[in-house]
PDB file of C-alpha atoms in Angstrom:
ATOM      1  CA  THR A   1     -15.330   8.066  40.971  1.00 47.00           C
ATOM      2  CA  ALA A   2     -18.781   9.442  40.250  1.00 53.00           C
ATOM      3  CA  GLU A   3     -21.372   7.184  38.650  1.00 70.00           C
ATOM      4  CA  LYS A   4     -22.696   8.353  35.298  1.00 73.00           C
ATOM      5  CA  ALA A   5     -26.326   8.107  34.210  1.00 68.00           C
ATOM      6  CA  THR A   6     -28.536   9.286  31.365  1.00 67.00           C
ATOM      7  CA  TYR A   7     -32.178  10.315  31.298  1.00 58.00           C
ATOM      8  CA  SER A   8     -32.996   7.062  29.507  1.00 67.00           C
ATOM      9  CA  SER A   9     -31.398   4.934  32.221  1.00 66.00           C
ATOM     10  CA  LEU A  10     -33.195   6.871  34.975  1.00 63.00           C
ATOM     11  CA  THR A  11     -36.527   6.499  33.181  1.00 64.00           C
ATOM     12  CA  LEU A  12     -36.037   2.762  32.661  1.00 60.00           C
ATOM     13  CA  HIS A  13     -35.118   2.268  36.322  1.00 62.00           C
ATOM     14  CA  ARG A  14     -38.239   4.135  37.382  1.00 68.00           C
ATOM     15  CA  ARG A  15     -40.407   2.053  35.063  1.00 70.00           C
ATOM     16  CA  CYS A  16     -38.840  -1.370  35.704  1.00 72.00           C
ATOM     17  CA  PRO A  17     -35.732  -1.907  37.888  1.00 72.00           C
ATOM     18  CA  GLN A  18     -35.328  -5.461  36.558  1.00 70.00           C
ATOM     19  CA  ALA A  19     -35.257  -4.253  32.953  1.00 66.00           C
ATOM     20  CA  TRP A  20     -32.724  -1.612  34.031  1.00 58.00           C
ATOM     21  CA  LYS A  21     -30.521  -4.367  35.508  1.00 68.00           C
ATOM     22  CA  TYR A  22     -30.708  -6.416  32.310  1.00 59.00           C
ATOM     23  CA  ARG A  23     -29.734  -3.386  30.202  1.00 69.00           C
ATOM     24  CA  TYR A  24     -27.193  -1.486  32.313  1.00 64.00           C
ATOM     25  CA  ILE A  25     -25.737  -4.141  34.624  1.00 71.00           C
ATOM     26  CA  ASP A  26     -25.916  -7.298  32.510  1.00 68.00           C
ATOM     27  CA  GLY A  27     -25.410  -5.444  29.237  1.00 69.00           C
ATOM     28  CA  LEU A  28     -28.300  -7.165  27.456  1.00 62.00           C
ATOM     29  CA  ARG A  29     -29.944  -5.487  24.453  1.00 61.00           C
ATOM     30  CA  ARG A  30     -32.981  -6.300  22.372  1.00 57.00           C
ATOM     31  CA  ALA A  31     -32.019  -7.832  19.034  1.00 52.00           C
ATOM     32  CA  ARG A  32     -32.336  -5.273  16.254  1.00 51.00           C
ATOM     33  CA  SER A  33     -33.891  -6.049  12.904  1.00 52.00           C
ATOM     34  CA  GLU A  34     -31.592  -5.653   9.917  1.00 68.00           C
ATOM     35  CA  VAL A  35     -33.954  -3.131   8.294  1.00 68.00           C
ATOM     36  CA  THR A  36     -35.300  -0.366  10.565  1.00 85.00           C
ATOM     37  CA  PRO A  37     -36.649   2.480   8.400  1.00 88.00           C
ATOM     38  CA  ALA A  38     -38.435   4.265  11.257  1.00 86.00           C
ATOM     39  CA  LEU A  39     -35.223   4.570  13.281  1.00 88.00           C
ATOM     40  CA  ASP A  40     -32.912   5.134  10.326  1.00 92.00           C
ATOM     41  CA  PHE A  41     -35.053   7.835   8.705  1.00 93.00           C
ATOM     42  CA  GLY A  42     -34.939   9.726  11.989  1.00 92.00           C
ATOM     43  CA  SER A  43     -31.143   9.502  11.951  1.00 94.00           C
ATOM     44  CA  TRP A  44     -30.996  10.821   8.393  1.00 96.00           C
ATOM     45  CA  PHE A  45     -33.320  13.739   9.119  1.00 96.00           C
ATOM     46  CA  HIS A  46     -31.405  14.593  12.298  1.00 95.00           C
ATOM     47  CA  ALA A  47     -28.211  14.763  10.241  1.00 97.00           C
ATOM     48  CA  VAL A  48     -29.744  17.041   7.595  1.00 97.00           C
ATOM     49  CA  ARG A  49     -31.295  19.249  10.246  1.00 97.00           C
ATOM     50  CA  ALA A  50     -28.059  19.454  12.263  1.00 97.00           C
ATOM     51  CA  LEU A  51     -26.052  20.504   9.199  1.00 98.00           C
ATOM     52  CA  ASP A  52     -28.704  23.133   8.395  1.00 98.00           C
ATOM     53  CA  ARG A  53     -28.531  24.660  11.874  1.00 98.00           C
ATOM     54  CA  ILE A  54     -24.731  24.501  12.080  1.00 98.00           C
ATOM     55  CA  ASN A  55     -24.598  26.338   8.760  1.00 98.00           C
ATOM     56  CA  LYS A  56     -27.007  29.000  10.032  1.00 98.00           C
ATOM     57  CA  GLY A  57     -25.006  29.517  13.229  1.00 98.00           C
ATOM     58  CA  THR A  58     -21.735  29.696  11.280  1.00 98.00           C
ATOM     59  CA  VAL A  59     -23.013  32.189   8.713  1.00 98.00           C
ATOM     60  CA  GLU A  60     -24.520  34.443  11.394  1.00 98.00           C
ATOM     61  CA  GLY A  61     -21.494  34.135  13.689  1.00 98.00           C
ATOM     62  CA  THR A  62     -23.498  32.918  16.700  1.00 98.00           C
ATOM     63  CA  LEU A  63     -22.336  29.279  16.917  1.00 98.00           C
ATOM     64  CA  LYS A  64     -20.496  28.470  20.153  1.00 98.00           C
ATOM     65  CA  ALA A  65     -20.107  24.693  19.904  1.00 97.00           C
ATOM     66  CA  HIS A  66     -20.565  21.846  17.451  1.00 96.00           C
ATOM     67  CA  PRO A  67     -19.423  18.232  17.025  1.00 95.00           C
ATOM     68  CA  GLU A  68     -16.589  17.465  14.626  1.00 96.00           C
ATOM     69  CA  GLU A  69     -18.781  15.024  12.708  1.00 97.00           C
ATOM     70  CA  ILE A  70     -22.475  14.447  12.080  1.00 97.00           C
ATOM     71  CA  GLN A  71     -23.565  10.814  11.865  1.00 94.00           C
ATOM     72  CA  THR A  72     -26.480   9.180  10.092  1.00 94.00           C
ATOM     73  CA  THR A  73     -27.209   5.472  10.616  1.00 90.00           C
ATOM     74  CA  ASP A  74     -24.975   2.597  11.745  1.00 85.00           C
ATOM     75  CA  THR A  75     -24.394   1.691   8.095  1.00 86.00           C
ATOM     76  CA  GLY A  76     -24.730   5.186   6.642  1.00 90.00           C
ATOM     77  CA  PRO A  77     -22.200   7.956   6.041  1.00 94.00           C
ATOM     78  CA  THR A  78     -20.696  10.463   8.464  1.00 96.00           C
ATOM     79  CA  PHE A  79     -20.281  14.110   7.482  1.00 97.00           C
ATOM     80  CA  PRO A  80     -17.797  16.759   8.608  1.00 97.00           C
ATOM     81  CA  TRP A  81     -19.462  19.486  10.637  1.00 97.00           C
ATOM     82  CA  ASP A  82     -19.098  22.037   7.820  1.00 96.00           C
ATOM     83  CA  ALA A  83     -20.851  19.872   5.211  1.00 97.00           C
ATOM     84  CA  SER A  84     -24.138  21.137   3.778  1.00 97.00           C
ATOM     85  CA  PRO A  85     -27.639  19.625   3.837  1.00 97.00           C
ATOM     86  CA  SER A  86     -27.297  19.105   0.081  1.00 96.00           C
ATOM     87  CA  ASP A  87     -24.251  16.905   0.751  1.00 97.00           C
ATOM     88  CA  ALA A  88     -26.456  14.725   2.948  1.00 97.00           C
ATOM     89  CA  MET A  89     -29.180  14.628   0.297  1.00 96.00           C
ATOM     90  CA  ALA A  90     -26.691  13.422  -2.306  1.00 97.00           C
ATOM     91  CA  ALA A  91     -25.373  10.783   0.099  1.00 97.00           C
ATOM     92  CA  ALA A  92     -28.941   9.584   0.720  1.00 96.00           C
ATOM     93  CA  VAL A  93     -29.299   8.841  -2.982  1.00 96.00           C
ATOM     94  CA  ASP A  94     -26.144   6.726  -2.933  1.00 96.00           C
ATOM     95  CA  TYR A  95     -27.247   4.992   0.292  1.00 95.00           C
ATOM     96  CA  TRP A  96     -30.629   4.156  -1.245  1.00 95.00           C
ATOM     97  CA  ASP A  97     -29.031   2.804  -4.409  1.00 94.00           C
ATOM     98  CA  ARG A  98     -26.824   0.480  -2.341  1.00 92.00           C
ATOM     99  CA  LEU A  99     -29.739  -1.003  -0.393  1.00 90.00           C
ATOM    100  CA  GLY A 100     -30.911  -4.376  -1.596  1.00 88.00           C
ATOM    101  CA  GLU A 101     -34.303  -4.788  -3.216  1.00 91.00           C
ATOM    102  CA  ASP A 102     -35.802  -6.455  -0.126  1.00 91.00           C
ATOM    103  CA  ALA A 103     -34.602  -3.637   2.134  1.00 91.00           C
ATOM    104  CA  ARG A 104     -35.992  -1.007  -0.225  1.00 93.00           C
ATOM    105  CA  GLU A 105     -39.379  -2.734  -0.126  1.00 94.00           C
ATOM    106  CA  VAL A 106     -39.417  -2.480   3.689  1.00 92.00           C
ATOM    107  CA  TRP A 107     -38.503   1.209   3.480  1.00 92.00           C
ATOM    108  CA  LEU A 108     -41.206   1.886   0.894  1.00 93.00           C
ATOM    109  CA  ASP A 109     -43.829   0.119   2.999  1.00 92.00           C
ATOM    110  CA  TRP A 110     -42.929   2.414   5.907  1.00 90.00           C
ATOM    111  CA  LEU A 111     -42.202   5.765   4.240  1.00 90.00           C
ATOM    112  CA  GLY A 112     -44.440   5.566   1.213  1.00 91.00           C
ATOM    113  CA  GLN A 113     -41.580   7.049  -0.846  1.00 92.00           C
ATOM    114  CA  PRO A 114     -37.916   6.249  -1.507  1.00 95.00           C
ATOM    115  CA  LEU A 115     -35.625   7.663   1.182  1.00 95.00           C
ATOM    116  CA  PRO A 116     -34.082  10.476  -0.941  1.00 96.00           C
ATOM    117  CA  GLN A 117     -37.453  11.834  -2.055  1.00 96.00           C
ATOM    118  CA  ARG A 118     -39.035  11.596   1.393  1.00 95.00           C
ATOM    119  CA  LEU A 119     -36.030  13.184   3.071  1.00 96.00           C
ATOM    120  CA  SER A 120     -35.980  16.049   0.568  1.00 96.00           C
ATOM    121  CA  HIS A 121     -39.727  16.635   0.957  1.00 95.00           C
ATOM    122  CA  VAL A 122     -39.681  16.606   4.755  1.00 94.00           C
ATOM    123  CA  TYR A 123     -36.670  18.927   4.893  1.00 96.00           C
ATOM    124  CA  ALA A 124     -38.233  21.426   2.478  1.00 96.00           C
ATOM    125  CA  GLU A 125     -41.525  21.315   4.385  1.00 93.00           C
ATOM    126  CA  TRP A 126     -39.754  21.856   7.711  1.00 93.00           C
ATOM    127  CA  ARG A 127     -37.770  24.796   6.334  1.00 94.00           C
ATOM    128  CA  GLU A 128     -40.851  26.457   4.876  1.00 94.00           C
ATOM    129  CA  ARG A 129     -43.005  25.923   7.969  1.00 92.00           C
ATOM    130  CA  TRP A 130     -40.532  27.487  10.388  1.00 91.00           C
ATOM    131  CA  ALA A 131     -38.760  30.045   8.168  1.00 94.00           C
ATOM    132  CA  GLU A 132     -40.218  33.094   9.935  1.00 93.00           C
ATOM    133  CA  GLU A 133     -39.480  31.785  13.430  1.00 94.00           C
ATOM    134  CA  SER A 134     -35.969  30.743  12.413  1.00 95.00           C
ATOM    135  CA  GLU A 135     -35.093  34.330  11.556  1.00 95.00           C
ATOM    136  CA  ASN A 136     -35.391  35.185  15.247  1.00 96.00           C
ATOM    137  CA  GLU A 137     -33.144  32.334  16.433  1.00 97.00           C
ATOM    138  CA  SER A 138     -29.413  32.591  17.079  1.00 98.00           C
ATOM    139  CA  VAL A 139     -28.026  29.053  16.963  1.00 98.00           C
ATOM    140  CA  LEU A 140     -25.591  28.523  19.840  1.00 98.00           C
ATOM    141  CA  ALA A 141     -24.903  24.775  19.725  1.00 98.00           C
ATOM    142  CA  VAL A 142     -25.970  21.665  17.824  1.00 97.00           C
ATOM    143  CA  GLU A 143     -25.756  18.040  19.038  1.00 95.00           C
ATOM    144  CA  GLN A 144     -24.238  19.380  22.252  1.00 95.00           C
ATOM    145  CA  ARG A 145     -22.964  16.859  24.803  1.00 93.00           C
ATOM    146  CA  TRP A 146     -23.248  17.911  28.454  1.00 92.00           C
ATOM    147  CA  GLU A 147     -22.344  16.527  31.876  1.00 90.00           C
ATOM    148  CA  ARG A 148     -23.368  17.778  35.291  1.00 90.00           C
ATOM    149  CA  GLU A 149     -23.097  16.258  38.749  1.00 88.00           C
ATOM    150  CA  VAL A 150     -26.224  16.038  40.885  1.00 83.00           C
ATOM    151  CA  PRO A 151     -25.180  17.737  44.138  1.00 84.00           C
ATOM    152  CA  GLY A 152     -24.736  15.385  47.089  1.00 83.00           C
ATOM    153  CA  THR A 153     -25.282  12.162  45.145  1.00 82.00           C
ATOM    154  CA  GLY A 154     -21.996  11.279  43.500  1.00 83.00           C
ATOM    155  CA  VAL A 155     -23.952  10.773  40.271  1.00 83.00           C
ATOM    156  CA  THR A 156     -23.107  12.649  37.083  1.00 88.00           C
ATOM    157  CA  LEU A 157     -25.867  12.966  34.496  1.00 85.00           C
ATOM    158  CA  TRP A 158     -25.063  13.383  30.827  1.00 87.00           C
ATOM    159  CA  GLY A 159     -26.769  13.556  27.470  1.00 88.00           C
ATOM    160  CA  TYR A 160     -26.918  15.209  24.060  1.00 91.00           C
ATOM    161  CA  ALA A 161     -29.118  18.187  23.196  1.00 93.00           C
ATOM    162  CA  ASP A 162     -30.233  18.474  19.577  1.00 94.00           C
ATOM    163  CA  GLU A 163     -29.938  22.261  19.648  1.00 97.00           C
ATOM    164  CA  VAL A 164     -29.450  25.280  21.883  1.00 97.00           C
ATOM    165  CA  TYR A 165     -30.478  28.664  20.544  1.00 98.00           C
ATOM    166  CA  GLN A 166     -31.225  32.184  21.753  1.00 98.00           C
ATOM    167  CA  ASP A 167     -34.551  33.763  20.923  1.00 96.00           C
ATOM    168  CA  ARG A 168     -33.682  37.246  19.654  1.00 94.00           C
ATOM    169  CA  LYS A 169     -37.142  38.661  20.357  1.00 93.00           C
ATOM    170  CA  ARG A 170     -37.421  37.446  23.935  1.00 93.00           C
ATOM    171  CA  GLY A 171     -33.729  37.301  24.802  1.00 91.00           C
ATOM    172  CA  ILE A 172     -34.053  33.831  26.322  1.00 96.00           C
ATOM    173  CA  VAL A 173     -31.966  30.731  25.688  1.00 97.00           C
ATOM    174  CA  VAL A 174     -33.931  27.670  24.558  1.00 96.00           C
ATOM    175  CA  VAL A 175     -33.068  23.966  24.421  1.00 95.00           C
ATOM    176  CA  ARG A 176     -34.722  22.199  21.494  1.00 94.00           C
ATOM    177  CA  ASP A 177     -35.514  18.528  20.962  1.00 90.00           C
ATOM    178  CA  CYS A 178     -36.342  17.012  17.572  1.00 89.00           C
ATOM    179  CA  LYS A 179     -38.123  13.732  16.884  1.00 85.00           C
ATOM    180  CA  THR A 180     -39.508  12.068  13.790  1.00 84.00           C
ATOM    181  CA  SER A 181     -42.636   9.967  14.023  1.00 78.00           C
ATOM    182  CA  GLY A 182     -45.002   8.111  11.716  1.00 73.00           C
ATOM    183  CA  THR A 183     -47.905  10.105  13.124  1.00 65.00           C
ATOM    184  CA  LEU A 184     -48.117  13.374  15.023  1.00 60.00           C
ATOM    185  CA  GLY A 185     -50.778  13.065  17.680  1.00 60.00           C
ATOM    186  CA  GLN A 186     -51.597  16.018  19.887  1.00 52.00           C
ATOM    187  CA  VAL A 187     -51.900  13.856  22.999  1.00 47.00           C
ATOM    188  CA  THR A 188     -48.566  12.139  22.367  1.00 57.00           C
ATOM    189  CA  SER A 189     -46.815  15.465  21.829  1.00 54.00           C
ATOM    190  CA  LEU A 190     -48.263  16.849  25.060  1.00 56.00           C
ATOM    191  CA  ASP A 191     -47.198  13.741  26.973  1.00 59.00           C
ATOM    192  CA  GLU A 192     -43.649  14.122  25.689  1.00 58.00           C
ATOM    193  CA  MET A 193     -43.609  17.782  26.619  1.00 55.00           C
ATOM    194  CA  MET A 194     -44.764  17.102  30.184  1.00 55.00           C
ATOM    195  CA  ASP A 195     -42.354  14.188  30.745  1.00 58.00           C
ATOM    196  CA  SER A 196     -39.351  15.111  28.665  1.00 65.00           C
ATOM    197  CA  GLN A 197     -35.620  14.891  29.102  1.00 77.00           C
ATOM    198  CA  VAL A 198     -35.317  18.353  27.581  1.00 83.00           C
ATOM    199  CA  GLN A 199     -36.094  20.054  30.889  1.00 85.00           C
ATOM    200  CA  LEU A 200     -33.280  18.025  32.438  1.00 86.00           C
ATOM    201  CA  TYR A 201     -31.010  18.953  29.556  1.00 88.00           C
ATOM    202  CA  ALA A 202     -31.724  22.641  30.138  1.00 91.00           C
ATOM    203  CA  TRP A 203     -30.432  22.215  33.700  1.00 91.00           C
ATOM    204  CA  GLY A 204     -27.439  20.223  32.484  1.00 92.00           C
ATOM    205  CA  LEU A 205     -26.482  22.845  29.907  1.00 95.00           C
ATOM    206  CA  SER A 206     -26.479  25.773  32.320  1.00 95.00           C
ATOM    207  CA  PRO A 207     -22.694  25.627  32.949  1.00 95.00           C
ATOM    208  CA  ASP A 208     -22.031  25.568  29.199  1.00 96.00           C
ATOM    209  CA  CYS A 209     -24.213  28.627  28.707  1.00 96.00           C
ATOM    210  CA  ALA A 210     -22.304  30.452  31.438  1.00 97.00           C
ATOM    211  CA  GLU A 211     -19.054  29.563  29.664  1.00 96.00           C
ATOM    212  CA  TRP A 212     -20.451  30.913  26.390  1.00 97.00           C
ATOM    213  CA  GLY A 213     -21.512  34.138  28.079  1.00 96.00           C
ATOM    214  CA  VAL A 214     -25.235  33.658  27.464  1.00 96.00           C
ATOM    215  CA  PRO A 215     -28.151  33.370  29.947  1.00 95.00           C
ATOM    216  CA  THR A 216     -29.210  30.103  31.558  1.00 95.00           C
ATOM    217  CA  PRO A 217     -31.813  28.213  29.474  1.00 95.00           C
ATOM    218  CA  ARG A 218     -35.320  29.359  30.377  1.00 93.00           C
ATOM    219  CA  ALA A 219     -37.441  27.451  27.867  1.00 91.00           C
ATOM    220  CA  VAL A 220     -37.625  24.242  25.870  1.00 90.00           C
ATOM    221  CA  ALA A 221     -38.825  23.754  22.303  1.00 89.00           C
ATOM    222  CA  PHE A 222     -39.995  20.693  20.402  1.00 85.00           C
ATOM    223  CA  ASP A 223     -39.660  19.866  16.723  1.00 85.00           C
ATOM    224  CA  ARG A 224     -41.965  17.039  15.664  1.00 82.00           C
ATOM    225  CA  VAL A 225     -41.613  15.831  12.095  1.00 84.00           C
ATOM    226  CA  ARG A 226     -43.864  13.325  10.341  1.00 82.00           C
ATOM    227  CA  SER A 227     -41.702  10.703   8.668  1.00 82.00           C
ATOM    228  CA  LYS A 228     -44.407   8.856   6.744  1.00 77.00           C
TER     229      LYS A 228
END
């Protein structure tokens, strides 16, 4: 049987083979703190954003693939694919109310606002900033899982792409990656662009695009959202 690998595992092996062994052979993981607002806010925004783009693709009749469910955090809710961003916003209020006082303090120290307010603000800001560009995008897939064998190696690579869309003006298919970060530095963004899994994902998604009857991906796009 073919071995399966992800971009993350390949990157870790390149950086430190011993760390790769600990993680992927021995199954060891770094202990996770009980309260992780930086990670969890990213999960919440990804969920809101995914529901927004699925809705756009559904309304415009361009959507080719979507997951059955959209997840938030390990302890947060899961939404059906046809839920709305407002459903996620309402769930964020309930999630925030159920957090203990100590956990809320950690979140406030990180975000500067309660989760529901920060999530609503970031989503509205993102929508407004990219409204004009979004009009020219036909959403093809959201949270799309792909697999593709590397010829001659017996290794199958796999991963999840945040979004695949077709640029109506240019006629090209684009694979988009979204990340939230406390700060948005130009150098960091350029580094991610030059050494990003998204280029690999574009290669991996080529068979899916052929199945959907659209061109092979020819570009990558990056959403960078400031969480704090």
